[in-house]
Tab-separated table of C-alpha atoms and ligand atoms in Angstrom:
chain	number	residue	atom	x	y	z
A	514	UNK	CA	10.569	5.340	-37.622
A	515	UNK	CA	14.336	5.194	-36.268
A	516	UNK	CA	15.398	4.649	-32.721
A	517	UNK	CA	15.895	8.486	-31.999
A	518	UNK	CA	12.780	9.679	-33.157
A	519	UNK	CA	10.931	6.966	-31.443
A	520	UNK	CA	12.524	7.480	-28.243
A	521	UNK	CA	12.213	11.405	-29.299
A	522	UNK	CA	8.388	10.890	-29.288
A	523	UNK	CA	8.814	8.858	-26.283
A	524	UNK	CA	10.037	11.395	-23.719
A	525	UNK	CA	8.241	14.936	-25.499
A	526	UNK	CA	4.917	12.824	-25.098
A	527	UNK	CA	6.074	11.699	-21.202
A	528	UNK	CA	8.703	13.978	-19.777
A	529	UNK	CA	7.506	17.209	-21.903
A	530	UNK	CA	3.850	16.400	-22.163
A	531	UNK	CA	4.035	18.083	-25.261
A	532	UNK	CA	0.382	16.759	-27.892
A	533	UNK	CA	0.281	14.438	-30.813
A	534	UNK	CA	0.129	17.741	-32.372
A	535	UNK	CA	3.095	19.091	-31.476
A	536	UNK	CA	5.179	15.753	-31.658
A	537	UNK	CA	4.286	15.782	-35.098
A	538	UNK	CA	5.246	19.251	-36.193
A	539	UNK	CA	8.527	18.875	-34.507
A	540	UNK	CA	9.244	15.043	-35.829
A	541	UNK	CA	7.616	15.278	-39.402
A	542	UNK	CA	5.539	12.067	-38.378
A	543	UNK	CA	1.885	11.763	-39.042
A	544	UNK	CA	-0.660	11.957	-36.006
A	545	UNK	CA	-1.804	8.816	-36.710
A	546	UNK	CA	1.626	7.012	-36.763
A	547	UNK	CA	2.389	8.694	-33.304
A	548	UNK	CA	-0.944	8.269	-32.118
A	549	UNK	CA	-0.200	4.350	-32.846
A	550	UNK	CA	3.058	4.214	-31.555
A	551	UNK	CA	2.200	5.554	-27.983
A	552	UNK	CA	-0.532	3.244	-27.910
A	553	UNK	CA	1.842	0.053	-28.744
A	554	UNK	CA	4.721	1.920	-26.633
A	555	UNK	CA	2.788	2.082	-23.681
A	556	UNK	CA	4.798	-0.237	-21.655
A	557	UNK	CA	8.197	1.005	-23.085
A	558	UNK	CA	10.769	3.472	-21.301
A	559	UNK	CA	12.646	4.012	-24.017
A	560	UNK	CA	14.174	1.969	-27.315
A	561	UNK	CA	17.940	1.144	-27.095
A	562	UNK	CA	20.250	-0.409	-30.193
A	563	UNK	CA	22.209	-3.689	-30.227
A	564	UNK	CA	25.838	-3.004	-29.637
A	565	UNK	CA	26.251	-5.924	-32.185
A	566	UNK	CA	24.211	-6.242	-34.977
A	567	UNK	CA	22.182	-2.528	-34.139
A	568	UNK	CA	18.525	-4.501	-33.597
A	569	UNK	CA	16.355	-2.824	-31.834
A	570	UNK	CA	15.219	-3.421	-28.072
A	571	UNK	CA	12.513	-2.301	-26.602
A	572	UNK	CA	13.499	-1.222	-22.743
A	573	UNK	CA	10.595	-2.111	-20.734
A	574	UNK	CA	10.866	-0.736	-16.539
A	575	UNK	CA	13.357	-3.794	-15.464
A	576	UNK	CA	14.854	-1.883	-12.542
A	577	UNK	CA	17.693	0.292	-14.525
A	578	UNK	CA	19.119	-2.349	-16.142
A	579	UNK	CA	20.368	-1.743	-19.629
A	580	UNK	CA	19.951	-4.666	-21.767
A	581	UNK	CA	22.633	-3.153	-24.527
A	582	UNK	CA	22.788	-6.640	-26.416
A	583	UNK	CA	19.407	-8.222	-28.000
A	584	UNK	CA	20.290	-11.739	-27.765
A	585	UNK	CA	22.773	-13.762	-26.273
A	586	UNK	CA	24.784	-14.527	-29.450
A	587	UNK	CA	25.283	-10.912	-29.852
A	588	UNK	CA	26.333	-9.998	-26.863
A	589	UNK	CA	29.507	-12.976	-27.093
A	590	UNK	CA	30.311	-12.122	-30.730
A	591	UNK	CA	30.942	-8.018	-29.090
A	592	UNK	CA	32.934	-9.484	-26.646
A	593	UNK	CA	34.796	-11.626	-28.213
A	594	UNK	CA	35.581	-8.872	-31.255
A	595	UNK	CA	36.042	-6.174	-28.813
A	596	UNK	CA	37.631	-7.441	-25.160
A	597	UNK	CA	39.956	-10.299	-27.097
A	598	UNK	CA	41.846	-7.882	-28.689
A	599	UNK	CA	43.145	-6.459	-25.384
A	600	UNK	CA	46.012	-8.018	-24.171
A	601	UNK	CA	47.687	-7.090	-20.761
A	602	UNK	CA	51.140	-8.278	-19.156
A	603	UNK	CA	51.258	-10.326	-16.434
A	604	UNK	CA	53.720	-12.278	-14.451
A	605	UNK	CA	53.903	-15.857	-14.531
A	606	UNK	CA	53.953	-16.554	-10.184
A	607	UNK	CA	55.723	-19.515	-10.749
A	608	UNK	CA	58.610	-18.645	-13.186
A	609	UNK	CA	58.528	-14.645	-12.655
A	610	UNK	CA	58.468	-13.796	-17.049
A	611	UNK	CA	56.135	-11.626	-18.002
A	612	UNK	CA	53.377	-12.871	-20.342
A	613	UNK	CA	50.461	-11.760	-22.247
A	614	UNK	CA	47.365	-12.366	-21.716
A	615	UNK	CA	43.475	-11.307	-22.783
A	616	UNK	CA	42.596	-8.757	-20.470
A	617	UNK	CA	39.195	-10.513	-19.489
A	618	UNK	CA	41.003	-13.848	-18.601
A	619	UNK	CA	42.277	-14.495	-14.973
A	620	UNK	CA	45.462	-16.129	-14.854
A	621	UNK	CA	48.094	-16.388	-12.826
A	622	UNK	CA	50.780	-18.392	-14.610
A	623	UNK	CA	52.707	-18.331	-18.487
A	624	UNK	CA	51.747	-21.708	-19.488
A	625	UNK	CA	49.601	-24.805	-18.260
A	626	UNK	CA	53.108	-25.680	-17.348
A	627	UNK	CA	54.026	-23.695	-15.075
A	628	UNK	CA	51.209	-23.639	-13.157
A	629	UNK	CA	50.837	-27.805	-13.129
A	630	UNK	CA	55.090	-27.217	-11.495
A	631	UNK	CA	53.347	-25.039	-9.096
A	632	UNK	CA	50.793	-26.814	-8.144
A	633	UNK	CA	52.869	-29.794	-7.766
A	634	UNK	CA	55.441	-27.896	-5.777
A	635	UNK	CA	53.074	-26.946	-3.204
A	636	UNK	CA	51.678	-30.280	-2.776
A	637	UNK	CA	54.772	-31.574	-1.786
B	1559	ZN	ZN1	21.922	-8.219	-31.770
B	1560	ZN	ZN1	55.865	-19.383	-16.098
């Protein structure tokens, strides 16, 4: 059973109240199998995918939250194949060039440098 059809089953048996019956003309799955999956499903809102590796997780009522990654391996591998790529310019407040950075990185100055000049130029 994929992830659509599951969650397919999920809201025709819930939202649609449709029967076993007609879940299983319209999804080509036995009565038993859907029969058995409600029963296992029943604390299940819906099933989502891994953004990372595509494993399935089961979304059980947590208050709206989306848990989009199954682990917490995955969900630093996305990020660090996805938001590292993205660089954006910023400029260096202590020597004024304009440097680039990984967008999900705060920074505020070009080089450790530069901001161990500023810090000592402050201080004194
Ligand atoms: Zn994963
Ligand atoms: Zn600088």
């Amino acid at each position: 059973m994929t992830t659509e059809i599951k969650n397919k089953i999920l809201s025709m048996s819930r939202e649609e109240h449709k029967s076993i019956r007609a879940i299983s003309k319209e999804t080509g799955m036995s009565l038993g199998a859907i029969s058995n999956f409600l029963r296992k499903s029943e604390d299940i809102v819906r099933f989502v995918n891994c953004l990372n590796c595509g494993k399935e997780i089961p979304m059980r009522n947590n208050g709206g939250r989306t848990p989009m990654y199954c682990c917490s391996e995955c969900k630093y591998e996305d990020y660090r194949k996805t938001k590292k790529r993205r660089h954006v310019i910023r400029v260096c407040e202590h020597c004024g060039c304009e440097y680039k950075q990984y967008s999900f990185i705060k920074s505020r100055f070009c080089s450790r440098a530069c901001a161990n000049k500023h810090r000592y130029s402050r201080i004194r």
